[in-house]
CSV table of C-alpha atoms in Angstrom, one decimal:
chain,number,residue,atom,x,y,z
Y,8,MET,CA,29.1,-1.0,4.8
Y,9,ILE,CA,27.6,-3.4,2.3
Y,10,LYS,CA,26.3,-1.7,-0.8
Y,11,GLU,CA,22.5,-2.3,-1.0
Y,12,LYS,CA,20.9,-3.2,-4.3
Y,13,ILE,CA,17.2,-3.0,-4.2
Y,14,LEU,CA,14.6,-4.7,-6.5
Y,15,VAL,CA,11.1,-3.1,-6.6
Y,16,ILE,CA,8.5,-5.5,-8.0
Y,17,GLY,CA,5.3,-3.7,-9.2
Y,18,ALA,CA,7.2,-0.4,-9.7
Y,19,SER,CA,4.7,1.0,-12.2
Y,20,GLY,CA,1.8,0.8,-9.7
Y,21,GLN,CA,0.3,3.4,-7.4
Y,22,ILE,CA,2.8,2.9,-4.6
Y,23,GLY,CA,5.6,1.6,-6.7
Y,24,VAL,CA,6.3,4.7,-8.8
Y,25,GLU,CA,6.7,7.0,-5.8
Y,26,LEU,CA,8.5,4.4,-3.6
Y,27,THR,CA,11.0,3.7,-6.4
Y,28,LEU,CA,11.8,7.4,-6.9
Y,29,ALA,CA,12.2,7.9,-3.1
Y,30,LEU,CA,14.5,4.8,-2.8
Y,31,ARG,CA,16.6,6.1,-5.7
Y,32,LYS,CA,17.0,9.4,-3.9
Y,33,ILE,CA,18.4,7.6,-0.9
Y,34,TYR,CA,20.5,4.8,-2.4
Y,35,GLY,CA,21.3,6.2,-5.8
Y,36,ASN,CA,19.6,5.6,-9.2
Y,37,ALA,CA,21.7,2.6,-10.2
Y,38,SER,CA,21.1,0.8,-6.9
Y,39,VAL,CA,17.4,0.5,-7.3
Y,40,VAL,CA,16.1,-1.8,-10.0
Y,41,ALA,CA,12.5,-1.1,-11.0
Y,42,SER,CA,10.4,-4.0,-12.4
Y,43,ASP,CA,6.9,-4.6,-13.6
Y,44,LEU,CA,4.8,-6.7,-16.0
Y,45,ARG,CA,3.5,-3.4,-17.4
Y,46,GLU,CA,5.2,-0.7,-19.4
Y,47,GLU,CA,7.7,1.4,-17.4
Y,48,ASN,CA,5.7,4.3,-15.9
Y,49,GLU,CA,6.5,7.7,-17.5
Y,50,LEU,CA,7.7,9.1,-14.2
Y,51,LEU,CA,10.3,6.4,-13.9
Y,52,LYS,CA,11.8,6.7,-17.4
Y,53,GLY,CA,15.4,7.8,-17.4
Y,54,THR,CA,15.7,7.7,-13.6
Y,55,GLY,CA,17.4,4.3,-13.3
Y,56,PRO,CA,17.4,0.6,-14.4
Y,57,TYR,CA,14.1,-1.1,-15.4
Y,58,VAL,CA,13.4,-4.7,-16.1
Y,59,SER,CA,10.3,-6.4,-17.4
Y,60,LEU,CA,9.5,-9.1,-14.8
Y,61,ASP,CA,6.7,-11.5,-14.1
Y,62,VAL,CA,6.8,-12.2,-10.3
Y,63,MET,CA,4.7,-15.4,-10.9
Y,64,ASN,CA,7.7,-16.8,-12.9
Y,65,LYS,CA,9.9,-17.9,-10.0
Y,66,GLU,CA,12.9,-19.0,-12.2
Y,67,MET,CA,12.9,-15.6,-14.0
Y,68,LEU,CA,12.7,-13.8,-10.7
Y,69,HIS,CA,15.4,-15.9,-9.2
Y,70,VAL,CA,17.7,-15.2,-12.2
Y,71,GLN,CA,17.2,-11.5,-11.8
Y,72,VAL,CA,17.9,-11.5,-8.1
Y,73,ILE,CA,21.2,-13.3,-8.7
Y,74,ARG,CA,22.2,-11.4,-11.8
Y,75,GLN,CA,21.5,-8.0,-10.3
Y,76,ASN,CA,23.1,-8.9,-6.9
Y,77,ILE,CA,19.9,-7.9,-5.1
Y,78,THR,CA,20.1,-7.4,-1.3
Y,79,GLN,CA,16.6,-6.0,-0.6
Y,80,ILE,CA,13.2,-6.8,-2.3
Y,81,TYR,CA,10.1,-4.6,-2.2
Y,82,LEU,CA,7.1,-6.7,-3.4
Y,83,LEU,CA,4.2,-4.4,-4.4
Y,84,ALA,CA,2.5,-6.5,-7.1
Y,85,ALA,CA,-1.1,-7.2,-6.0
Y,86,ILE,CA,-4.7,-7.3,-7.2
Y,87,LEU,CA,-6.7,-4.9,-4.9
Y,88,SER,CA,-10.0,-5.2,-3.2
Y,89,ALA,CA,-12.6,-4.1,-5.8
Y,90,THR,CA,-10.8,-5.7,-8.7
Y,91,GLY,CA,-10.2,-8.9,-6.7
Y,92,GLU,CA,-13.9,-9.5,-6.2
Y,93,LYS,CA,-14.4,-9.7,-9.9
Y,94,ASN,CA,-11.8,-12.5,-10.2
Y,95,PRO,CA,-11.3,-14.1,-6.8
Y,96,ASN,CA,-9.2,-17.0,-8.0
Y,97,LEU,CA,-6.8,-14.8,-9.9
Y,98,ALA,CA,-6.5,-12.4,-7.0
Y,99,TRP,CA,-5.7,-15.3,-4.6
Y,100,SER,CA,-3.1,-16.9,-6.8
Y,101,LEU,CA,-1.3,-13.7,-7.7
Y,102,ASN,CA,-1.3,-12.2,-4.2
Y,103,MET,CA,-0.2,-15.4,-2.5
Y,104,GLN,CA,2.2,-17.0,-5.1
Y,105,SER,CA,4.1,-13.8,-5.7
Y,106,LEU,CA,4.8,-13.5,-2.0
Y,107,LEU,CA,5.8,-17.2,-1.6
Y,108,ASN,CA,8.1,-16.9,-4.6
Y,109,VAL,CA,9.8,-13.8,-3.1
Y,110,LEU,CA,10.1,-15.3,0.4
Y,111,ASP,CA,11.6,-18.5,-0.9
Y,112,ILE,CA,14.2,-16.8,-3.1
Y,113,ALA,CA,15.0,-14.3,-0.2
Y,114,LYS,CA,15.6,-17.2,2.1
Y,115,GLU,CA,17.8,-19.0,-0.4
Y,116,GLU,CA,19.8,-16.0,-1.4
Y,117,LYS,CA,20.1,-14.6,2.1
Y,118,ILE,CA,18.4,-11.3,1.1
Y,119,HIS,CA,18.9,-8.6,3.9
Y,120,LYS,CA,15.4,-7.3,3.9
Y,121,VAL,CA,12.0,-7.9,2.3
Y,122,TYR,CA,9.1,-5.4,2.3
Y,123,TRP,CA,5.6,-6.5,1.5
Y,124,PRO,CA,2.5,-4.3,2.1
Y,125,SER,CA,-0.6,-5.6,3.9
Y,126,SER,CA,-3.9,-3.6,4.1
Y,127,ILE,CA,-6.8,-2.5,6.3
Y,128,ALA,CA,-8.7,-5.0,4.1
Y,129,VAL,CA,-7.6,-7.7,6.6
Y,130,PHE,CA,-10.2,-6.4,9.0
Y,131,GLY,CA,-13.8,-7.5,8.7
Y,132,PRO,CA,-17.2,-6.7,10.0
Y,133,THR,CA,-16.4,-8.2,13.4
Y,134,SER,CA,-13.3,-6.0,13.9
Y,135,PRO,CA,-13.7,-2.9,16.1
Y,136,LYS,CA,-15.0,0.0,14.0
Y,137,LYS,CA,-13.3,2.8,16.0
Y,138,ASP,CA,-9.5,2.9,16.7
Y,139,CYS,CA,-9.1,-0.7,15.5
Y,140,PRO,CA,-6.2,-2.1,17.5
Y,141,GLN,CA,-3.1,-3.9,16.3
Y,142,GLN,CA,-4.2,-7.2,17.8
Y,143,THR,CA,-7.9,-7.8,17.4
Y,144,VAL,CA,-10.6,-10.0,15.8
Y,145,ILE,CA,-9.7,-10.3,12.1
Y,146,GLU,CA,-12.3,-12.0,9.8
Y,147,PRO,CA,-11.9,-10.4,6.3
Y,148,ILE,CA,-14.7,-10.8,3.7
Y,149,THR,CA,-12.9,-10.0,0.5
Y,150,VAL,CA,-10.4,-12.2,-1.3
Y,151,TYR,CA,-7.9,-9.4,-1.2
Y,152,GLY,CA,-8.3,-9.2,2.6
Y,153,ILE,CA,-8.0,-12.9,3.0
Y,154,SER,CA,-4.9,-13.0,0.9
Y,155,LYS,CA,-3.3,-10.2,2.8
Y,156,TYR,CA,-4.0,-11.8,6.2
Y,157,ALA,CA,-2.6,-15.1,5.0
Y,158,GLY,CA,0.4,-13.3,3.7
Y,159,GLU,CA,1.0,-11.6,7.0
Y,160,PHE,CA,1.4,-15.1,8.6
Y,161,TRP,CA,3.7,-16.3,5.9
Y,162,CYS,CA,5.9,-13.3,6.5
Y,163,ASN,CA,5.9,-14.0,10.3
Y,164,TYR,CA,6.6,-17.7,9.6
Y,165,TYR,CA,9.7,-17.0,7.4
Y,166,HIS,CA,10.9,-14.6,10.1
Y,167,GLN,CA,10.4,-17.1,13.0
Y,168,ARG,CA,11.6,-20.2,11.1
Y,169,TRP,CA,14.5,-18.8,9.0
Y,170,GLY,CA,15.2,-15.4,10.5
Y,171,LEU,CA,14.2,-13.6,7.3
Y,172,ASP,CA,14.0,-9.8,8.0
Y,173,VAL,CA,10.6,-9.2,6.4
Y,174,ARG,CA,8.6,-6.1,7.3
Y,175,SER,CA,5.1,-5.0,6.5
Y,176,ILE,CA,2.5,-2.2,6.9
Y,177,ARG,CA,-1.3,-2.4,6.8
Y,178,TYR,CA,-1.9,0.5,4.4
Y,179,PRO,CA,-5.1,2.5,4.7
Y,180,GLY,CA,-6.7,4.0,1.5
Y,181,LEU,CA,-3.9,5.8,-0.3
Y,182,ILE,CA,-4.3,9.1,-2.1
Y,183,SER,CA,-1.8,10.4,-4.7
Y,184,TYR,CA,-1.7,12.9,-7.5
Y,185,LYS,CA,1.2,11.2,-9.3
Y,186,SER,CA,-0.2,7.8,-10.2
Y,187,ALA,CA,-3.6,6.4,-10.9
Y,188,PRO,CA,-5.4,4.3,-8.3
Y,189,GLY,CA,-5.4,0.6,-8.8
Y,190,GLY,CA,-8.9,-0.7,-8.3
Y,191,GLY,CA,-9.4,-0.4,-4.6
Y,192,THR,CA,-12.5,0.5,-2.5
Y,193,THR,CA,-10.9,3.8,-1.3
Y,194,ASP,CA,-10.2,5.0,-4.9
Y,195,TYR,CA,-13.1,7.5,-4.7
Y,196,ALA,CA,-10.8,9.7,-2.6
Y,197,VAL,CA,-8.5,10.1,-5.6
Y,198,GLU,CA,-11.1,10.2,-8.4
Y,199,ILE,CA,-13.0,13.0,-6.6
Y,200,PHE,CA,-10.0,15.4,-7.0
Y,201,HIS,CA,-9.8,14.7,-10.8
Y,202,GLU,CA,-13.5,15.1,-11.3
Y,203,ALA,CA,-13.7,18.3,-9.1
Y,204,LEU,CA,-11.1,19.9,-11.3
Y,205,GLU,CA,-12.3,18.7,-14.7
Y,206,GLU,CA,-16.1,18.4,-14.3
Y,207,LYS,CA,-16.8,20.4,-11.1
Y,208,LYS,CA,-19.0,17.4,-10.0
Y,209,TYR,CA,-18.5,13.8,-8.8
Y,210,ASP,CA,-20.8,10.7,-8.5
Y,211,CYS,CA,-19.5,8.9,-5.4
Y,212,PHE,CA,-19.8,5.1,-5.3
Y,213,LEU,CA,-19.9,5.2,-1.4
Y,214,GLN,CA,-22.6,6.7,0.9
Y,215,GLU,CA,-21.8,10.2,2.2
Y,216,ASP,CA,-21.1,9.2,5.8
Y,217,THR,CA,-18.8,6.2,5.0
Y,218,TYR,CA,-15.7,6.9,7.2
Y,219,LEU,CA,-12.5,5.1,6.2
Y,220,PRO,CA,-8.9,5.3,7.2
Y,221,MET,CA,-6.9,7.1,4.6
Y,222,MET,CA,-3.3,8.3,4.1
Y,223,TYR,CA,-1.7,10.8,1.7
Y,224,MET,CA,1.0,9.1,-0.4
Y,225,PRO,CA,3.9,11.2,0.9
Y,226,ASP,CA,3.1,9.8,4.4
Y,227,ALA,CA,2.8,6.3,3.1
Y,228,ILE,CA,6.2,6.5,1.4
Y,229,LYS,CA,7.7,8.1,4.6
Y,230,ALA,CA,6.2,5.3,6.8
Y,231,THR,CA,7.6,2.6,4.5
Y,232,LEU,CA,11.1,4.0,4.4
Y,233,GLU,CA,11.1,4.7,8.2
Y,234,LEU,CA,10.0,1.1,8.9
Y,235,MET,CA,12.7,-0.3,6.5
Y,236,GLU,CA,15.4,1.9,8.0
Y,237,ALA,CA,14.5,1.0,11.6
Y,238,PRO,CA,17.0,-1.3,13.5
Y,239,ALA,CA,15.7,-4.9,13.4
Y,240,GLU,CA,15.6,-5.0,17.3
Y,241,LYS,CA,12.9,-2.2,17.2
Y,242,ILE,CA,10.6,-4.3,15.1
Y,243,THR,CA,8.2,-6.2,17.4
Y,244,ILE,CA,5.5,-6.9,14.8
Y,245,ARG,CA,6.4,-9.4,12.1
Y,246,THR,CA,2.9,-9.9,10.7
Y,247,SER,CA,2.1,-6.3,9.7
Y,248,TYR,CA,1.9,-2.9,11.4
Y,249,ASN,CA,-1.3,-0.8,11.7
Y,250,ILE,CA,-0.6,2.7,10.6
Y,251,SER,CA,-3.0,5.6,10.2
Y,252,GLY,CA,-2.9,9.1,8.7
Y,253,MET,CA,-6.5,10.4,8.9
Y,254,SER,CA,-10.1,9.2,8.7
Y,255,PHE,CA,-12.9,11.0,6.7
Y,256,SER,CA,-16.1,10.5,4.8
Y,257,PRO,CA,-17.0,11.4,1.2
Y,258,LYS,CA,-19.1,14.3,2.6
Y,259,GLU,CA,-16.1,15.7,4.6
Y,260,ILE,CA,-13.7,15.5,1.7
Y,261,ALA,CA,-16.3,17.2,-0.6
Y,262,ALA,CA,-16.7,20.0,1.9
Y,263,GLU,CA,-12.9,20.5,2.0
Y,264,ILE,CA,-12.7,20.6,-1.8
Y,265,LYS,CA,-15.6,23.2,-1.9
Y,266,LYS,CA,-13.4,25.6,0.1
Y,267,HIS,CA,-11.1,25.6,-3.0
Y,268,ILE,CA,-13.7,25.0,-5.8
Y,269,PRO,CA,-17.0,26.6,-4.5
Y,270,GLU,CA,-19.1,25.3,-7.4
Y,271,PHE,CA,-18.2,21.7,-6.8
Y,272,ILE,CA,-21.2,19.3,-6.4
Y,273,ILE,CA,-21.1,15.7,-5.1
Y,274,SER,CA,-23.9,13.1,-5.6
Y,275,TYR,CA,-24.0,9.6,-4.2
Y,276,LYS,CA,-24.7,6.3,-6.0
Y,277,PRO,CA,-23.4,3.5,-3.7
Y,278,ASP,CA,-22.5,0.3,-5.6
Y,279,TYR,CA,-21.0,-3.1,-4.6
Y,280,ARG,CA,-18.0,-1.4,-3.0
Y,281,GLN,CA,-20.2,0.0,-0.3
Y,282,GLN,CA,-20.4,-3.5,1.3
Y,283,ILE,CA,-16.6,-3.8,1.2
Y,284,ALA,CA,-16.3,-0.4,2.9
Y,285,ASN,CA,-18.9,-1.2,5.5
Y,286,SER,CA,-16.8,-4.2,6.5
Y,287,TRP,CA,-13.7,-2.1,7.4
Y,288,PRO,CA,-12.9,-0.1,10.4
Y,289,GLN,CA,-13.6,3.7,10.4
Y,290,SER,CA,-10.3,4.5,12.2
Y,291,ILE,CA,-7.1,2.7,13.1
Y,292,ASP,CA,-5.1,2.6,16.3
Y,293,ASP,CA,-1.4,2.7,15.3
Y,294,SER,CA,0.2,3.2,18.7
Y,295,VAL,CA,2.5,0.2,18.3
Y,296,ALA,CA,4.1,1.7,15.1
Y,297,ARG,CA,4.4,5.0,16.9
Y,298,LYS,CA,6.1,3.4,19.9
Y,299,ASP,CA,8.4,0.9,18.0
Y,300,TRP,CA,9.8,3.1,15.2
Y,301,GLY,CA,8.5,6.6,15.8
Y,302,TRP,CA,5.8,6.8,13.2
Y,303,LYS,CA,4.0,10.1,12.8
Y,304,GLU,CA,2.0,11.4,9.9
Y,305,ASP,CA,2.6,14.9,8.3
Y,306,PHE,CA,-0.8,15.4,6.5
Y,307,ASP,CA,-4.3,15.9,7.7
Y,308,LEU,CA,-7.4,16.3,5.4
Y,309,SER,CA,-7.0,20.0,4.8
Y,310,ALA,CA,-3.3,19.9,4.2
Y,311,MET,CA,-3.7,17.0,1.8
Y,312,THR,CA,-6.6,18.6,-0.1
Y,313,LYS,CA,-4.7,21.8,-0.6
Y,314,ASP,CA,-1.6,19.9,-1.8
Y,315,MET,CA,-3.6,17.6,-4.1
Y,316,LEU,CA,-5.4,20.5,-5.9
Y,317,GLU,CA,-2.2,22.5,-6.3
Y,318,ASN,CA,-0.3,19.6,-7.8
Y,319,LEU,CA,-3.1,18.3,-10.1
């Protein structure tokens, strides 16, 4: 068996921290190299190798891949939906060029597997709102969504043309108690827990009845690892898989929190993120992921709420 050596790019981010720790548990601390432009996240310190890395510097990235004998790359660096709207050109260039750099190097160095996340942001106002299917109308209206959709086709292209084993998931909104959210439209579902515990109140930037697909971080990590461990012949989607955990509205999550913190109050002040949220599906059909590699979530809204409040 070939010893895998994994590079996680964007390891200090919301997904990166927990995914790096999970990979180190499976492959051993020394076999998973964490990298980021930012400082090493506190939770990663002392758990394995860390390198400061700018994914936009292709030469620097290439040198690291060769020097560290990398066999798998997880590319998590990205500018998310809400942040991306403030600087569309930067979001486009970072989200696209980082992927092209990784795909090129992976092709040249014959990397075994590449992981790159997509997002429900690829869907737009013309996509079906309920149980949005794997193959459907996709017309994103944010630069983040546009970059993710273009990226899906680049992944598919490198797979078809050069046989690169690149895999992807369209993440819904992600909720975690370990790391801070990164400027997405679904961030309210993380902020609300912190505010409930500290202030007993929360001003929500979305309307009370805004349903969005969400997922608890342990499920997102589990899905990512299961996808990456699945035999290549089981992978039928080389753009990006729909996956789903749960769907809820701010009103529903607030009601769930009130069961644990009865004095909690929520108010609503929708801002520019409301328009982004309105353009996305309210629920996702992930039957292809369930069929291909046996995806199944562990957490629903009440189990997640309980776990979040206990851990925070």
